[in-house]
Coordinates of C-alpha atoms in Angstrom, one line a residue:
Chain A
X1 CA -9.1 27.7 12.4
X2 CA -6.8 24.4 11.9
X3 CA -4.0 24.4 14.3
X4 CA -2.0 22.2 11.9
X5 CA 0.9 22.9 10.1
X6 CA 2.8 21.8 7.5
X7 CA 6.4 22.2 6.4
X8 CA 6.7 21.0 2.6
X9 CA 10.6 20.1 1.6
X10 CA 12.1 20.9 -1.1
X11 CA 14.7 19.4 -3.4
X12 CA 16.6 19.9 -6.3
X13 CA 18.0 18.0 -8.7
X14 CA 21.6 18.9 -10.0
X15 CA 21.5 19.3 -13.8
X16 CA 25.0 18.4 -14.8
X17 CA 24.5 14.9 -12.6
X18 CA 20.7 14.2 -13.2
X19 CA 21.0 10.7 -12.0
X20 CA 22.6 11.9 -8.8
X21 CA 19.9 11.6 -5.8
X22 CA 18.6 14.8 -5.5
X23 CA 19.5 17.5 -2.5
X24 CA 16.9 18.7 0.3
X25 CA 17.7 22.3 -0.1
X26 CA 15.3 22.9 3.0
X27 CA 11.7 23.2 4.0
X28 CA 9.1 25.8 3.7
X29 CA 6.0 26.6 5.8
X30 CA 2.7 26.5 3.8
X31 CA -1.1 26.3 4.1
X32 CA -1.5 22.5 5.8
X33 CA -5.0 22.6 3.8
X34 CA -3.7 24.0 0.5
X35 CA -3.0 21.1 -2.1
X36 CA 0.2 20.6 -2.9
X37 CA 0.3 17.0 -4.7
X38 CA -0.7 16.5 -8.5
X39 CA -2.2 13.0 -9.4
X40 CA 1.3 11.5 -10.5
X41 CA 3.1 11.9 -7.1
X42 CA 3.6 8.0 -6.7
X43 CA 2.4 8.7 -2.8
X44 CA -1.1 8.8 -4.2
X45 CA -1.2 6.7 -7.6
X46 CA 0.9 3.5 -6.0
X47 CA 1.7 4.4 -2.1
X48 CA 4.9 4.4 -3.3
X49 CA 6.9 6.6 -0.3
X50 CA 8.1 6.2 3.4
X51 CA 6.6 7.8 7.1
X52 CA 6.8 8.2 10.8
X53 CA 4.6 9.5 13.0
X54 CA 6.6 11.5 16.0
X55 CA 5.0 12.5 19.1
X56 CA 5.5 15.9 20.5
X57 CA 5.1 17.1 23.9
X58 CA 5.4 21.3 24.3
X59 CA 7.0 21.6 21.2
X60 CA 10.0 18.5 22.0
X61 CA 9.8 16.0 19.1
X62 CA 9.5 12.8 21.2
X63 CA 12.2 10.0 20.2
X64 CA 13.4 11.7 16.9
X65 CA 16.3 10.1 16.4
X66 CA 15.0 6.8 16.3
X67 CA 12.7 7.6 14.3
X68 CA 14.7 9.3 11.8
X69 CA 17.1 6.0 11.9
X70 CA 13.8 4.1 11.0
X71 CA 12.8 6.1 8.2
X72 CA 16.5 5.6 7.2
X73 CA 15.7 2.0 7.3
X74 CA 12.9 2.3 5.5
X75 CA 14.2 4.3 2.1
X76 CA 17.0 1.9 2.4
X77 CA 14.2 -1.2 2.1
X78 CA 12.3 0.9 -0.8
X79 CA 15.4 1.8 -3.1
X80 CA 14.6 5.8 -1.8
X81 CA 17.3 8.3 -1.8
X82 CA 18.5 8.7 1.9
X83 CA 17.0 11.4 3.6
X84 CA 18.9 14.2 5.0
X85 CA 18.6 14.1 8.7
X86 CA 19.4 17.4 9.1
X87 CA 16.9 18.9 6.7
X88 CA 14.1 16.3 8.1
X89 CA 15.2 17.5 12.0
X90 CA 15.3 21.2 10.7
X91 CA 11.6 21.0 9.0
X92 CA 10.5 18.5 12.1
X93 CA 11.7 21.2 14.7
X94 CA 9.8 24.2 12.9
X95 CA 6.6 22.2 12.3
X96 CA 7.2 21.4 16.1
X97 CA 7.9 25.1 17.3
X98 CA 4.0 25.8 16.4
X99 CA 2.8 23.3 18.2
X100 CA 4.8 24.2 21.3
X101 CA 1.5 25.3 23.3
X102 CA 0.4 22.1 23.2
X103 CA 0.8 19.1 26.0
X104 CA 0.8 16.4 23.4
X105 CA 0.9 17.1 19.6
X106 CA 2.1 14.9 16.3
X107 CA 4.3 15.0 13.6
X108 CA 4.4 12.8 10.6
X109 CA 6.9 13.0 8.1
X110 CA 6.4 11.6 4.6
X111 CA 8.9 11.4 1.7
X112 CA 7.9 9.4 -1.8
X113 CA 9.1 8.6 -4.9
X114 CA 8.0 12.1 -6.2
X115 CA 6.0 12.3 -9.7
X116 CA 6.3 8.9 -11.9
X117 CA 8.9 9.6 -14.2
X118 CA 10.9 12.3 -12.8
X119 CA 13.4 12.3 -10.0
X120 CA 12.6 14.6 -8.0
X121 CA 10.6 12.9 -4.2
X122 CA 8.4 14.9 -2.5
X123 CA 8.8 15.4 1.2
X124 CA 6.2 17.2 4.2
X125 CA 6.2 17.3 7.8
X126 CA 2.8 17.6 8.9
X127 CA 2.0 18.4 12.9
X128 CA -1.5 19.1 14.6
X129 CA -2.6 18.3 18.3
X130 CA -3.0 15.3 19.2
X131 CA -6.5 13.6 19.9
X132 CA -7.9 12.3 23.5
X133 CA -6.4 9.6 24.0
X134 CA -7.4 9.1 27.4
X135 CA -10.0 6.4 27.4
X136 CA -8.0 4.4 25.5
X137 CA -5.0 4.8 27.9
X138 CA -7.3 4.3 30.7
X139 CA -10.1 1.9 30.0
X140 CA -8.0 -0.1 27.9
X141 CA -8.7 -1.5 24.6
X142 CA -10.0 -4.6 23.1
X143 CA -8.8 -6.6 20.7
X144 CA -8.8 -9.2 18.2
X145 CA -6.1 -11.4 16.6
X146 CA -5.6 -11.3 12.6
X147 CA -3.6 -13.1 10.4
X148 CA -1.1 -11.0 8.5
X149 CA -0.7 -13.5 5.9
X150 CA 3.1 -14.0 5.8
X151 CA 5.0 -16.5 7.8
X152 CA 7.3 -14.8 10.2
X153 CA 10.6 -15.2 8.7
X154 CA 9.3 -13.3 5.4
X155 CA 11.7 -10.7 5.9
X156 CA 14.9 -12.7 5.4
X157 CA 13.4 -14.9 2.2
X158 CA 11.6 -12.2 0.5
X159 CA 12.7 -9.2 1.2
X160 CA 10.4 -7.4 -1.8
X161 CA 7.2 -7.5 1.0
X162 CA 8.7 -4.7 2.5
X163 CA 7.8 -6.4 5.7
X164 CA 9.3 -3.7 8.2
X165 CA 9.5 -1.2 6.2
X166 CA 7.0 1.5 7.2
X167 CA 5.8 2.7 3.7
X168 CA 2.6 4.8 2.5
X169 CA 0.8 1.6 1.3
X170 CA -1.7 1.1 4.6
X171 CA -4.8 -0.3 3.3
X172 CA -4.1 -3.6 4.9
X173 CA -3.5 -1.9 7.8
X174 CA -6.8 -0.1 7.7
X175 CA -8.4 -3.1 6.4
X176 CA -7.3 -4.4 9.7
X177 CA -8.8 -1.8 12.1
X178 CA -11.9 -1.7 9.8
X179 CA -12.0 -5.8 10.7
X180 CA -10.9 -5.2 14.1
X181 CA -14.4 -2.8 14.5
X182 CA -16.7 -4.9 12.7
X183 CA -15.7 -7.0 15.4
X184 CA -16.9 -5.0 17.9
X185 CA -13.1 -4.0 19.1
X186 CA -10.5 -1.0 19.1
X187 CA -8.0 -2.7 17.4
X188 CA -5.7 -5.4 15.8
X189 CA -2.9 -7.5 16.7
X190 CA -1.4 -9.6 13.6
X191 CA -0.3 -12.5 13.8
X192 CA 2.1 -14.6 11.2
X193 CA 0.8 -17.2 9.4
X194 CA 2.8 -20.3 11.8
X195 CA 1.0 -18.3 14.8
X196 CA 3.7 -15.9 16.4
X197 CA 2.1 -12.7 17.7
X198 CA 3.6 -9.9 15.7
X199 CA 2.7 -5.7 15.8
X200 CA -1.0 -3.9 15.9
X201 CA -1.4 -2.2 12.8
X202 CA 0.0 0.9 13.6
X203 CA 1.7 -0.3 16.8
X204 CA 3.9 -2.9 18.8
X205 CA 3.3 -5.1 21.4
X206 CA 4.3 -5.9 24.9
X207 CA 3.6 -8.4 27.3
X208 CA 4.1 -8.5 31.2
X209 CA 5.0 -11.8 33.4
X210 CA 6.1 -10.2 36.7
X211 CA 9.3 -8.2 36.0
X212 CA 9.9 -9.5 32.7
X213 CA 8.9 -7.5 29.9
X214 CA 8.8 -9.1 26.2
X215 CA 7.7 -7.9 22.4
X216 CA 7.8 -9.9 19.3
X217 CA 11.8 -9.9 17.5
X218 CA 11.8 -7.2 14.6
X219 CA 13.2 -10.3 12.9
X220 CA 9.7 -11.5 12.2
X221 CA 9.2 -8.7 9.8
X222 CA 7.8 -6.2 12.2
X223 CA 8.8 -2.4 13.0
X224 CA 11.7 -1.9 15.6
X225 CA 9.5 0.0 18.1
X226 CA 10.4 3.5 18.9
X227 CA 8.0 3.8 21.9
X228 CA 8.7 0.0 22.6
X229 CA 12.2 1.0 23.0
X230 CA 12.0 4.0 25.0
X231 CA 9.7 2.2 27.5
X232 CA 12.3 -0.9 27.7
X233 CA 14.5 1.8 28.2
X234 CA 12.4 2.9 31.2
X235 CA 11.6 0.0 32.6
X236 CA 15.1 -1.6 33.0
X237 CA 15.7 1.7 35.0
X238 CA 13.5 0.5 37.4
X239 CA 14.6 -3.4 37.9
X240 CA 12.8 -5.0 35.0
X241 CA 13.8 -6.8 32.5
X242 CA 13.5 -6.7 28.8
X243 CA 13.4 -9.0 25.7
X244 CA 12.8 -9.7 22.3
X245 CA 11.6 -12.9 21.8
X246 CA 9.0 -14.9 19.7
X247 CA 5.1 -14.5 21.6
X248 CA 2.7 -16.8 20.5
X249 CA -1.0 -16.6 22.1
X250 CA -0.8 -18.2 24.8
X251 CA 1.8 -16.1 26.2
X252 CA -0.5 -12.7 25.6
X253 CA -3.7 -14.9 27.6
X254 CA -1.3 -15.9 30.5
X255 CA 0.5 -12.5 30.4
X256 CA 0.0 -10.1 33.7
X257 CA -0.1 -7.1 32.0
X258 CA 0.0 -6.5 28.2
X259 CA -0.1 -3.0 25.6
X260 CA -0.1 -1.9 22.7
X261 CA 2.2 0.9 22.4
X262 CA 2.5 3.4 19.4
X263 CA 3.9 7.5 19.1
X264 CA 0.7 9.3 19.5
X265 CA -1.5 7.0 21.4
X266 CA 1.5 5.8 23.7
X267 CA 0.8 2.6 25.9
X268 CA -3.0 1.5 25.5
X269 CA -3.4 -1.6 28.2
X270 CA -5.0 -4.7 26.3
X271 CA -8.5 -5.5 28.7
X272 CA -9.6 -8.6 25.9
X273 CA -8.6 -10.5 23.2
X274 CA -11.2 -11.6 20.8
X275 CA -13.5 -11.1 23.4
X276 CA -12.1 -13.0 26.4
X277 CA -11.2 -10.1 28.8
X278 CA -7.9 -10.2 30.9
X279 CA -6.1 -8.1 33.5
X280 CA -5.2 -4.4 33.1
X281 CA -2.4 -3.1 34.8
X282 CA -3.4 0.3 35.8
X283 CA -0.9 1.7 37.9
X284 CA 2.0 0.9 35.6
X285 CA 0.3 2.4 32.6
X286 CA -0.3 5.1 34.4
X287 CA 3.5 5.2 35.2
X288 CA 4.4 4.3 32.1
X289 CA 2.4 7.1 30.0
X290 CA 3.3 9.6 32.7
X291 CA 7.2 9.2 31.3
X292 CA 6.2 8.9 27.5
X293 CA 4.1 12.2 28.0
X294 CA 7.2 13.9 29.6
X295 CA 10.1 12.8 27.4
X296 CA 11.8 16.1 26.5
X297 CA 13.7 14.4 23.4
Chain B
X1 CA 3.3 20.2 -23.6
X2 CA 2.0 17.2 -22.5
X3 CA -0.5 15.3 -24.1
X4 CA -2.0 14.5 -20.6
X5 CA -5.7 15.2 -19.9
X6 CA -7.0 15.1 -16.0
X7 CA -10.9 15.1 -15.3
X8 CA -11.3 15.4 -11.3
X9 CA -14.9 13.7 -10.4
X10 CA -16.4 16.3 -7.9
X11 CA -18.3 15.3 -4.8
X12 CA -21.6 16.4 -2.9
X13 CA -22.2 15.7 0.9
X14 CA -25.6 16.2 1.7
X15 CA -25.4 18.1 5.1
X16 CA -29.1 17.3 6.3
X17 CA -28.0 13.3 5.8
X18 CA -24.0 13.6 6.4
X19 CA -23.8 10.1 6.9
X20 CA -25.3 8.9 3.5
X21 CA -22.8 8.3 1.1
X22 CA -21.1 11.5 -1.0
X23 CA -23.3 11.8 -4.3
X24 CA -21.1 12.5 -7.4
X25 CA -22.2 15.5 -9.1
X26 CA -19.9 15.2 -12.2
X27 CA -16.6 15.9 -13.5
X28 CA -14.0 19.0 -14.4
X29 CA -11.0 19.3 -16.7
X30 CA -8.2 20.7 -15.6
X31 CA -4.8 21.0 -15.8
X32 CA -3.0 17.8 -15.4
X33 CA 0.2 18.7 -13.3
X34 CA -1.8 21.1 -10.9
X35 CA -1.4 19.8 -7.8
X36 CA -5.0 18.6 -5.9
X37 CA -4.6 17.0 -3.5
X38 CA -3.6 18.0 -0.4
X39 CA -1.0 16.0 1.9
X40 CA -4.1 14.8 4.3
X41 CA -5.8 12.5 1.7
X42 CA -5.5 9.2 2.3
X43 CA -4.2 8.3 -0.8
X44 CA -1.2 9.8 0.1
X45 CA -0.7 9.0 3.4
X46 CA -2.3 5.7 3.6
X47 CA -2.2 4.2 -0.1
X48 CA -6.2 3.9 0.6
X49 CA -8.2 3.9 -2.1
X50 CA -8.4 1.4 -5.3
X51 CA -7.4 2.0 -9.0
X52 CA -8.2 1.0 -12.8
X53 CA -6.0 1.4 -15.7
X54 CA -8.0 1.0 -19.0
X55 CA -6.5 1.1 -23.1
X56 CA -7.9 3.4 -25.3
X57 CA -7.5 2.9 -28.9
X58 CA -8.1 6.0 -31.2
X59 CA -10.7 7.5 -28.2
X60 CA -12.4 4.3 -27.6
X61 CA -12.0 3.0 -23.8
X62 CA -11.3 -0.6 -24.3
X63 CA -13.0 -3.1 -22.1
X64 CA -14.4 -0.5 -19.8
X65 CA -18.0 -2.0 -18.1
X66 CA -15.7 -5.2 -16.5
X67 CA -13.2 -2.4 -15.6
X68 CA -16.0 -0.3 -14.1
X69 CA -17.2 -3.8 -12.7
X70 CA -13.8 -4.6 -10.8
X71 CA -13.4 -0.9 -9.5
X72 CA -17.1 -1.9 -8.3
X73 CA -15.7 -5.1 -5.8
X74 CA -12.7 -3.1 -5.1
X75 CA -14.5 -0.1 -3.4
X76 CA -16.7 -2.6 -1.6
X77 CA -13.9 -4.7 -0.2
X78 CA -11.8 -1.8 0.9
X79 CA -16.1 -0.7 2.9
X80 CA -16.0 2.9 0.0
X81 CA -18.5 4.3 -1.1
X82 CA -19.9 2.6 -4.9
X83 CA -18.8 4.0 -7.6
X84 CA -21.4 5.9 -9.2
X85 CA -21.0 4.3 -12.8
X86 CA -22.3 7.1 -14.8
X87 CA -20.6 9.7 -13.4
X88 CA -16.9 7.8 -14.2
X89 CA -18.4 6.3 -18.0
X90 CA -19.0 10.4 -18.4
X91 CA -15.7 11.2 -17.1
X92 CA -13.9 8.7 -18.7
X93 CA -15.3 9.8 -22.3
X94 CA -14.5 13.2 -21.5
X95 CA -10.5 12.2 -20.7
X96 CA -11.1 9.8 -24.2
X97 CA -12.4 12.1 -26.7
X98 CA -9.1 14.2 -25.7
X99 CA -7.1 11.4 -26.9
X100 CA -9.1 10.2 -30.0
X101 CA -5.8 10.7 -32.2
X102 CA -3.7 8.3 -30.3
X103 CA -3.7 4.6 -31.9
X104 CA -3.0 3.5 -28.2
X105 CA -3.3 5.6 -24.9
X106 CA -4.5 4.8 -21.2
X107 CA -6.6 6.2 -18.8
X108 CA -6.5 6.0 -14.7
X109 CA -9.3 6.3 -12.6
X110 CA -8.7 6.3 -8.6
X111 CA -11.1 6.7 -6.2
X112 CA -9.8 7.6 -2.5
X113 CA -11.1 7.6 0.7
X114 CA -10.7 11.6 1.2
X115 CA -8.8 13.4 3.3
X116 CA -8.7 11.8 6.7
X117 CA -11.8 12.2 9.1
X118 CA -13.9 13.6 6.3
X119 CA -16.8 12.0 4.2
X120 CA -16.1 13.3 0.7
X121 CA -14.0 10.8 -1.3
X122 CA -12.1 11.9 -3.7
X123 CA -11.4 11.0 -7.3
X124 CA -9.8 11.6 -11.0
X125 CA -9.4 10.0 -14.2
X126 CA -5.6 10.6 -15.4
X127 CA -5.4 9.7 -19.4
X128 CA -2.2 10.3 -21.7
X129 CA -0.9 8.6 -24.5
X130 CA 0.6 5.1 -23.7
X131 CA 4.5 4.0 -23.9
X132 CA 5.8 2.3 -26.8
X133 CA 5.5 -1.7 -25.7
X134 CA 6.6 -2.7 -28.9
X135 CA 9.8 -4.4 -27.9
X136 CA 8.1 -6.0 -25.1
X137 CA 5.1 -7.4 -27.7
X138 CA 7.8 -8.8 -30.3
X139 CA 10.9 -9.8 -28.1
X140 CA 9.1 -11.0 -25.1
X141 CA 10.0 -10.7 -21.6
X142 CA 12.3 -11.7 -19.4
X143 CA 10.4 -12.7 -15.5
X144 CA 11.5 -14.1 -12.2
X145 CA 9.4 -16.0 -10.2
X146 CA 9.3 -13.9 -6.6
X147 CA 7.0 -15.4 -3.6
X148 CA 4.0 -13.3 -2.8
X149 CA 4.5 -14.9 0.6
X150 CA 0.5 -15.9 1.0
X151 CA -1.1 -18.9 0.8
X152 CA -3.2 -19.4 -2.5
X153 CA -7.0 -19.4 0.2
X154 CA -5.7 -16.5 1.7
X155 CA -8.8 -14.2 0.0
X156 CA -11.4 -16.8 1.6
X157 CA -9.7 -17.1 5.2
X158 CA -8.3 -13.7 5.3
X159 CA -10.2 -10.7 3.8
X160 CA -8.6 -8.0 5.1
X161 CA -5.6 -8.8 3.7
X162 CA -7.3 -7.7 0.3
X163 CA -5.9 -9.7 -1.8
X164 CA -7.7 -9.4 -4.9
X165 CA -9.0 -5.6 -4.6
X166 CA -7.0 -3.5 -7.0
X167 CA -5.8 -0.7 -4.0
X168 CA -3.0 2.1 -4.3
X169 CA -0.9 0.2 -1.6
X170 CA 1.3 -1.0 -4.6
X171 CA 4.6 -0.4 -2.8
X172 CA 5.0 -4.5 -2.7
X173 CA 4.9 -4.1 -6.7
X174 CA 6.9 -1.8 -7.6
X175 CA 9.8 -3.4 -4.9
X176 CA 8.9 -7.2 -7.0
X177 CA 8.8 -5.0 -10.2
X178 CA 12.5 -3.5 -8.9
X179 CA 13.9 -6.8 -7.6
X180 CA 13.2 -8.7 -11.0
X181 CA 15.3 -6.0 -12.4
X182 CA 18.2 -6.7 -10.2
X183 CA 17.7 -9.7 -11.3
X184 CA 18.5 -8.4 -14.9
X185 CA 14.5 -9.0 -16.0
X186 CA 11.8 -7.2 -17.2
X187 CA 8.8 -8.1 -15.3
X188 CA 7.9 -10.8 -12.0
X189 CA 5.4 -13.6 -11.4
X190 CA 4.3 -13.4 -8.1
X191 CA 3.6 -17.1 -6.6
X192 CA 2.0 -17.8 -3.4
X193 CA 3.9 -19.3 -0.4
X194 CA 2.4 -23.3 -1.1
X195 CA 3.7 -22.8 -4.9
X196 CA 0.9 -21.9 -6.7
X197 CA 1.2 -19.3 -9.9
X198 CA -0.2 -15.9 -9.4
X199 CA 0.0 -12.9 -11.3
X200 CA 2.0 -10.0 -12.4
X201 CA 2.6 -6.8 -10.3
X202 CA 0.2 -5.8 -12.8
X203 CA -0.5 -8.3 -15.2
X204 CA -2.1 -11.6 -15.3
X205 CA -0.6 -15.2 -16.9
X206 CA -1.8 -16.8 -19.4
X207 CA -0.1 -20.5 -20.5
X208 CA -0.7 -22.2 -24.1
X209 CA -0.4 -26.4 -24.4
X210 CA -2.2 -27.2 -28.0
X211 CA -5.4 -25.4 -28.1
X212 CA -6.0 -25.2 -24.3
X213 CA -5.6 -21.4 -22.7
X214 CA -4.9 -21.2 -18.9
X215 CA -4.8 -18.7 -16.2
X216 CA -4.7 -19.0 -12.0
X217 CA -8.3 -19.1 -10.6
X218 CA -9.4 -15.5 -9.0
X219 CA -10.1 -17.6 -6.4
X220 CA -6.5 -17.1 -5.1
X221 CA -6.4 -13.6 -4.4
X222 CA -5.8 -11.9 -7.6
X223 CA -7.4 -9.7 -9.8
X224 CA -10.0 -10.9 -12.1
X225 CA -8.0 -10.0 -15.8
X226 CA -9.8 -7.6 -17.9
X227 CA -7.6 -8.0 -20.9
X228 CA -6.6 -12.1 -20.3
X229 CA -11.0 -12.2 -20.2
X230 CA -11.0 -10.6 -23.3
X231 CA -8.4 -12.7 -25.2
X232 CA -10.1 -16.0 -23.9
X233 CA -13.3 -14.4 -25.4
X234 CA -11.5 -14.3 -28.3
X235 CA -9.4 -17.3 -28.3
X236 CA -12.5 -19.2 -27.9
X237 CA -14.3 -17.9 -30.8
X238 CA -11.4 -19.3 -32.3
X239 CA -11.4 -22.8 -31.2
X240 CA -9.3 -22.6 -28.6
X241 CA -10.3 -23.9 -25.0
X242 CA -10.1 -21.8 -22.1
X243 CA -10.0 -22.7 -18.3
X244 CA -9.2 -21.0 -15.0
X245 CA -6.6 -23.2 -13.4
X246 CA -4.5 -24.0 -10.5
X247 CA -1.1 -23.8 -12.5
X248 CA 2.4 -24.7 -10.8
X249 CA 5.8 -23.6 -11.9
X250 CA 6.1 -26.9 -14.3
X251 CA 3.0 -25.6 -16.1
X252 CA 5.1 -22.5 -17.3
X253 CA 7.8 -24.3 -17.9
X254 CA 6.5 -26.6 -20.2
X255 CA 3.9 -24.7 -22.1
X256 CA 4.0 -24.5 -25.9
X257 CA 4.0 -20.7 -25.1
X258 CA 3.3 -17.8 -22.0
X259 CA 2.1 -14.3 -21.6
X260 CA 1.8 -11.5 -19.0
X261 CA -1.0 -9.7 -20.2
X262 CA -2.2 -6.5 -19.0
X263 CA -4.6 -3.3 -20.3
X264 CA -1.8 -1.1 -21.6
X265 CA 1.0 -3.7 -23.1
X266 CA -1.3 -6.0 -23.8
X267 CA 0.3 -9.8 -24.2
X268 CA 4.0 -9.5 -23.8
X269 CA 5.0 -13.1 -24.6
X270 CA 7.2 -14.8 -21.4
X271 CA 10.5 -15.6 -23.2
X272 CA 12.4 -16.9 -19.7
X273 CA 11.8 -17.4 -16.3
X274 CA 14.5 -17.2 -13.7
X275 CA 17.3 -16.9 -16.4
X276 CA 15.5 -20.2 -18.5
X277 CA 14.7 -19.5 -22.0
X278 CA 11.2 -20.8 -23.6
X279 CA 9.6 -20.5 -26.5
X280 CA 8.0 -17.5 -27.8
X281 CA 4.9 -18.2 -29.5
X282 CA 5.2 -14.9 -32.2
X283 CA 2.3 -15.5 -34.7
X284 CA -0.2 -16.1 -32.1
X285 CA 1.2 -12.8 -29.9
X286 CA 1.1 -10.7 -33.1
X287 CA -2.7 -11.6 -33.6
X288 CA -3.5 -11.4 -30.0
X289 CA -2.2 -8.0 -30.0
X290 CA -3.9 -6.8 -32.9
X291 CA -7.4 -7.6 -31.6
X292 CA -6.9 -6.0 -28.4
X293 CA -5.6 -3.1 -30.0
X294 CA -8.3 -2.5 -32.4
X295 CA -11.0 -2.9 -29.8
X296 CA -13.4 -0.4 -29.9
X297 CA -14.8 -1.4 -27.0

């Protein structure tokens, strides 16, 4: 039996104002396998929509306002009705109650343009267990460099890339990892096209010199990090400090310690980069993970 | 009722080889607005899987083996599994024959990588009767010139950025497609960041001077043009001279004449870009259209 779960929303569109945005009347608990999307829902005919991914740790959605404030971001950047946060943290908390047995679990959330035509979006929060993350956390990952394509100011001259906006259309980013593979590694870092480092393709970056922690300015088109944040958050606790500030290469080779951190898979130390290996701060991960794991909001 | 016909393709792992690729055992009508897929495929959550949209005139795919063909290099740049040819020809008829009293109608066919962690792609072929373009045909379009922000070699140096597979990550498209509209204009011409022409969110260019016939060279990322190869069949039957081109801005600008042109509304003739009026070549865009539409195949 799945232990997933899956809260679909529903919406309804007023008929006296039909070019009003449409109200979340609430969310309903359904079969997580059962198929509820026909072949127009512009999620699957142009990955035309918006998500996050949440963590979850004994049933606490991990970070959910910033993530909600990023999916905000994100219908804003696609022309999407705003979402309800209290409809999204309503469904989010349900799917999260049935997962509460669980030391780490997921949530995603998804809302799209609905069916082509109409305008109606379609909405689900869908939560399951987490997988092992553990070697990954512990052993570290390698990794390879790939050009994104764009040059990193692409968000301020051409706003229609969507670059930070986190929408449904990810086949670049699975391109990436399939790349990233091939290559005999776990994963991708991108890179602009003038060389700045950027995100992973489902992640963000940071980069140790001795108390200093940096990742790449979300003004190079990249996702404001919600686990970046939180660890910054952390860390400046405990006497470091924190920037934003534009990375190029060199600074990830020379870096003491360096990570990719993302919801589910939290802080993953980097141990190469296109095959050159490099230092792995251990004890700090471990640190760093331990508070991730526990985060009770 | 809808005029809409859905044929889902259906799928066979063989479980004593679960790593060979899914055979495709056929095709099903069914109701077109049922929802099928579930919220785990990756269509939906990840935009990852590839796309055709084909004419149909009076139940007669038009120009279907090079849009079987391009489906074909889609799958194998995004690493699915090849389209088993047969299978979609058979579904494809079947959607057809359902439409064989429409002068003009379309037909999808998306192939998806499955719900996520499983080896059973999934597919359909979506066909209804198409739009009315005939305003778009006679009047022409209005189109902005919007930055793809890639270089023109990205597809050689970059592959992963898939520039030139047809994928259901269209988000960037629709947002050009929206954005030319706040613009106040129908349509967008994507360029790439050193300034060459592209194509359409979902058309390709054509320019006229005299008797020559140009459009950009696949060669920088975008998609080989079903119905642009068609018309330069055509056109050279006819004494025109065709080439694939490296084609700047200028080139648009001073062309005897200009056209989007694309499987469903076939050439719409450019009549401005960026708020500049040009000529509208009508004769030629009147007899253009009436060979594409009369196709039979």
């Amino acid at each position: 039996m799945s232990a997933a779960v899956l809260a679909t929303l529903e919406f309804a569109v007023d008929a006296s104002a039909p070019d009003a945005p449409a109200r979340t009347l609430g969310h309903r608990l359904i079969d997580p396998e059962a198929p509820v999307l026909t072949v127009l829902d512009l999620a699957a005919t142009r990955g035309d929509g918006i998500f996050e991914t949440l963590s979850v740790g004994r049933g606490a959605p991990q970070a959910l306002r910033p993530h909600l404030d990023r999916f905000a971001r994100s219908a804003a950047l696609l022309d999407l009705p705003t979402p309800d946060v209290d409809a999204w943290v309503a469904a989010i908390h349900a799917v999260a109650a049935e997962l509460a047995e669980h030391d780490e679990a997921f949530i995603k959330i998804v809302l799209t343009r609905g069916v082509e035509g109409g305008s109606t979006p379609t909405g689900w929060a869908y939560g399951a267990p987490s997988p092992d993350f553990s070697a990954a956390r512990e052993t570290g990952i390698a990794i390879v460099l790939l050009d994104r394509g764009y040059r990193h100011d692409v968000a301020q001259t051409s706003p229609w890339l969507l670059a930070g906006a986190k929408t449904l259309s990810y086949a670049i980013n699975r391109a990436a990892q399939r790349e990233a593979a091939r290559r005999g590694a776990d994963d991708a870092l991108f890179t602009s096209s003038d060389g700045h480092l950027l995100e992973g393709p489902v992640s963000n970056l940071i980069v140790r010199h001795g108390d200093l922690l940096r990742t790449p300015p979300v003004q190079h088109g990249i996702l404001a990090g919600t686990t970046q944040a939180d660890i910054f958050g952390w860390a400046e606790a405990r006497g470091y400090t924190t920037r934003q500030e534009t990375l190029r290469a060199a600074d990830l080779a020379d870096a003491d310690a360096a990570w990719l951190v993302s919801s589910v898979r939290h802080a993953a130390p980097i141990r190469s980069v296109d095959g050159v290996a490099r230092d792995v701060d251990a004890d700090l991960t471990t640190e760093i993970n331990a508070f991730l794991t526990a985060r009770t909001r």
